[in-house]
Structures are given as C-alpha cells and as structure tokens.
Coordinates of C-alpha atoms in Angstrom, one line a residue:
S1 CA 235.8 -20.1 -55.9
N2 CA 234.1 -16.7 -55.5
I3 CA 233.5 -17.4 -51.8
Q4 CA 237.2 -18.0 -51.1
A5 CA 238.2 -14.9 -53.1
T6 CA 235.6 -12.8 -51.3
I7 CA 236.8 -14.0 -47.8
M8 CA 240.4 -13.3 -48.7
S9 CA 239.7 -9.9 -50.3
E10 CA 240.8 -6.7 -48.5
E11 CA 237.7 -4.9 -49.6
F12 CA 235.4 -7.5 -48.0
K13 CA 237.4 -7.3 -44.8
I14 CA 237.1 -3.6 -44.7
R15 CA 233.3 -3.8 -45.3
S16 CA 232.9 -6.5 -42.7
R17 CA 234.7 -5.1 -39.7
K18 CA 233.2 -2.9 -37.1
H19 CA 236.1 -0.4 -36.7
A20 CA 238.9 0.7 -39.0
Q21 CA 241.5 -0.7 -36.6
D22 CA 239.9 -4.2 -36.4
F23 CA 241.9 -7.0 -38.1
T24 CA 244.9 -4.8 -38.9
R25 CA 247.5 -6.4 -36.6
S26 CA 249.0 -9.9 -37.1
C27 CA 247.3 -12.1 -34.6
L28 CA 246.1 -15.7 -34.1
L29 CA 242.6 -15.2 -35.6
T30 CA 243.0 -13.3 -38.8
F31 CA 239.9 -12.1 -40.6
P32 CA 239.8 -15.1 -43.1
I33 CA 240.5 -17.6 -40.4
L34 CA 237.8 -16.3 -38.2
V35 CA 235.2 -16.2 -41.0
A36 CA 236.2 -19.8 -42.1
F37 CA 235.9 -21.1 -38.5
I38 CA 232.4 -19.6 -38.1
L39 CA 231.3 -21.0 -41.5
N40 CA 232.6 -24.4 -40.4
L41 CA 229.4 -24.9 -38.3
I42 CA 230.2 -25.5 -34.7
R43 CA 228.7 -28.8 -33.5
R44 CA 230.6 -29.5 -30.4
S45 CA 231.7 -27.3 -27.6
L46 CA 233.4 -24.1 -28.7
Q47 CA 236.8 -25.0 -27.2
V48 CA 236.7 -28.5 -28.7
E49 CA 236.0 -27.0 -32.1
L50 CA 238.7 -24.4 -31.7
N51 CA 241.3 -27.1 -30.7
A52 CA 240.3 -29.2 -33.7
F53 CA 240.5 -26.2 -36.0
T54 CA 243.9 -25.2 -34.9
K55 CA 245.3 -28.7 -35.6
I56 CA 244.9 -27.9 -39.3
L57 CA 246.5 -24.5 -38.9
P58 CA 250.1 -23.6 -38.3
S59 CA 249.3 -21.7 -35.1
R60 CA 249.1 -22.0 -31.3
P61 CA 245.8 -23.0 -29.7
I62 CA 243.1 -20.4 -29.7
S63 CA 241.0 -19.8 -26.5
K64 CA 237.3 -19.2 -26.3
Q65 CA 238.1 -15.7 -25.0
T66 CA 240.3 -14.9 -28.0
F67 CA 237.6 -16.1 -30.4
S68 CA 234.9 -14.1 -28.6
I69 CA 236.9 -10.9 -28.8
A70 CA 237.7 -11.4 -32.5
R71 CA 234.0 -12.3 -33.3
L72 CA 232.9 -9.0 -31.7
K73 CA 234.9 -7.1 -34.4
L74 CA 232.9 -8.7 -37.2
Q75 CA 229.8 -7.2 -38.8
P76 CA 226.9 -9.8 -39.1
E77 CA 226.2 -8.4 -42.6
A78 CA 229.4 -10.2 -43.7
F79 CA 227.5 -13.5 -43.7
I80 CA 224.6 -12.0 -45.6
E81 CA 227.0 -10.9 -48.3
L82 CA 228.7 -14.4 -48.3
N83 CA 225.3 -16.1 -48.7
K84 CA 224.4 -13.9 -51.6
T85 CA 227.7 -14.8 -53.2
L86 CA 227.1 -18.5 -52.6
V87 CA 223.6 -18.4 -54.0
R88 CA 224.7 -16.5 -57.1
E89 CA 227.6 -18.9 -57.6
F90 CA 225.3 -21.9 -57.1
Y91 CA 222.8 -20.9 -59.8
T92 CA 225.5 -20.0 -62.3
D93 CA 228.1 -22.8 -61.8
N94 CA 225.9 -25.8 -61.1
I95 CA 223.2 -27.9 -62.7
F96 CA 220.2 -27.5 -60.3
K97 CA 216.7 -28.9 -60.0
T98 CA 213.6 -27.1 -61.1
F99 CA 209.9 -28.0 -61.4
F100 CA 208.6 -27.1 -64.9
N101 CA 211.6 -24.8 -65.3
K102 CA 210.7 -23.0 -62.0
R103 CA 212.4 -23.0 -58.7
I104 CA 210.2 -24.0 -55.7
I105 CA 210.9 -21.5 -52.9
A106 CA 209.3 -21.9 -49.5
I107 CA 209.2 -19.2 -46.9
D108 CA 208.9 -20.1 -43.2
G109 CA 208.7 -17.9 -40.1
S110 CA 209.1 -18.6 -36.5
T111 CA 210.1 -16.9 -33.2
L112 CA 213.5 -17.1 -31.5
Q113 CA 214.2 -16.6 -27.8
L114 CA 217.2 -14.3 -27.4
L115 CA 219.7 -13.8 -24.6
E116 CA 218.7 -11.6 -21.7
G117 CA 219.8 -8.0 -22.0
E118 CA 218.4 -4.5 -22.0
E119 CA 219.8 -3.6 -25.4
I120 CA 218.5 -6.9 -27.0
A121 CA 215.0 -6.4 -25.4
A122 CA 214.9 -2.8 -26.5
K123 CA 215.8 -3.7 -30.1
Y124 CA 213.7 -6.9 -30.6
G125 CA 211.0 -6.7 -27.9
V126 CA 209.8 -9.2 -25.4
C127 CA 207.2 -11.9 -25.1
V128 CA 205.3 -11.6 -21.9
N129 CA 203.2 -14.3 -20.2
Q130 CA 201.7 -14.4 -16.7
F131 CA 205.0 -15.4 -15.2
I132 CA 208.0 -14.0 -17.1
S133 CA 209.1 -11.5 -19.8
V134 CA 211.6 -13.0 -22.3
P135 CA 213.5 -11.2 -25.2
M136 CA 212.2 -12.6 -28.5
S137 CA 212.6 -12.0 -32.2
R138 CA 210.7 -13.0 -35.3
V139 CA 212.8 -14.9 -37.9
S140 CA 212.0 -15.9 -41.4
Y141 CA 213.9 -17.6 -44.3
A142 CA 213.4 -18.3 -47.9
Y143 CA 214.5 -21.7 -49.0
D144 CA 215.0 -23.4 -52.4
V145 CA 213.2 -26.7 -51.6
L146 CA 214.5 -28.7 -54.5
N147 CA 218.1 -27.8 -54.1
S148 CA 218.3 -27.5 -50.3
L149 CA 219.6 -24.0 -50.4
T150 CA 218.8 -21.1 -48.0
L151 CA 218.3 -18.0 -50.2
D152 CA 217.6 -15.4 -47.6
A153 CA 217.1 -15.0 -43.8
I154 CA 215.7 -12.2 -41.8
I155 CA 215.6 -11.4 -38.1
E156 CA 213.2 -8.7 -37.0
P157 CA 211.6 -7.5 -33.8
F158 CA 209.1 -9.8 -32.2
D159 CA 206.1 -7.7 -33.3
A160 CA 207.1 -7.8 -37.0
A161 CA 204.5 -9.3 -39.4
E162 CA 205.5 -12.5 -41.2
R163 CA 203.8 -11.3 -44.4
S164 CA 205.9 -8.2 -44.4
M165 CA 209.0 -10.4 -43.9
A166 CA 207.9 -12.6 -46.9
V167 CA 207.6 -9.5 -49.1
Q168 CA 211.1 -8.5 -48.0
H169 CA 212.4 -12.0 -49.0
V170 CA 210.9 -11.5 -52.5
R171 CA 212.8 -8.1 -52.7
N172 CA 216.0 -9.7 -51.4
I173 CA 216.3 -12.7 -53.7
D174 CA 216.7 -12.9 -57.5
L175 CA 213.5 -14.3 -58.8
S176 CA 214.4 -14.1 -62.5
S177 CA 214.2 -17.2 -64.6
P178 CA 217.0 -19.7 -63.9
P179 CA 219.8 -19.9 -66.5
K180 CA 220.1 -22.9 -68.8
G181 CA 221.8 -26.0 -67.5
I182 CA 218.9 -27.0 -65.2
Q183 CA 217.6 -30.4 -64.4
D184 CA 213.8 -30.3 -64.5
L185 CA 212.0 -32.9 -62.4

C-alpha cells in the first residue's frame, strides 16, 4: 500500500525527523517501527502496549524511556502527511459512500487542555478562571460523515477563531468531485 511504502521510504524518514542524525543508527526503535507503533493506537498503559508490540517483533523489550526518546526525534507533520496519503488512497482505491454524488463533510471544533509548561502556554495560550490558569488550545477537524474518515485536523492557540479554522480545512482538503466507483445512498 502507499502508506506502507511511505513509512518505509528514506525520503519520508528524512522529512519526518527533527535532526539529520536522528534515526541513522541501528537501534531497537527504527523509524518505521516507531511510526507503526504510534499508528497502532495505544489503548492500555504505554509499557503494556510496548511489551505486546515487541512480541511480534524480533527484538528485545522496549522501555517507556526508549520510546519517549525516539518519539522526540519525530516531527508531528509526519502524521499529517500520512493522513493525506491515507485519504488520497481511500478515495482512489475504494468504493465509498456519497449522498447525491457528494461527500458529506462535517467540521467540529473544541478546546483541549494541554500539559503544564511555559513553552506550551506561550505557544497556545491559557484559559483563566477565578481560581487557576490552564494551558489550552483550540482543535478542529473535518470528517467524512458517511465513510467515517478524518480528512484534516488542526490545533491552534486557544484564542483562534473556529470559523478561520474551518476555512483552513477547506483549503487543506480536496473538495473536487469524487471519482467514479462511488456508492450513492
């Protein structure tokens, strides 16, 4: 698939790492293994998931510390690129649902409480009430309702306007007519 080819490609690794020396040595958590683990959607504690994951790999156990160090080397934009690849592949390789030959796309916004930290508060802002000040961000996503597919997601400072974020979604997603091979409701 295109996703697997992207994850395994040297060019994607180079674009997705924070520093030129990241993911150059042979180690437990190679770039493709780290990305695959993160995409696996952690549901239990991190160490339990790491232990289960290493049972299917020919490697020694991976600690939470090893995972955290490796994760810090990864650019978040890697997952944006992978989602765009997934969405493009979904609409070209599958029969998907439409309504009168149109996709139904919903946009929803919310707020997200962030971890405490000066850098985070400076970048995203804070929500202040009469008792405390908490780092917060505004989040929004565009979702294909009929096919249960997230098309785009955005995280912005707390004071960002949801309407501006909706306009950004429209710019970020391909709104052209879907190709043939659709299943109209």
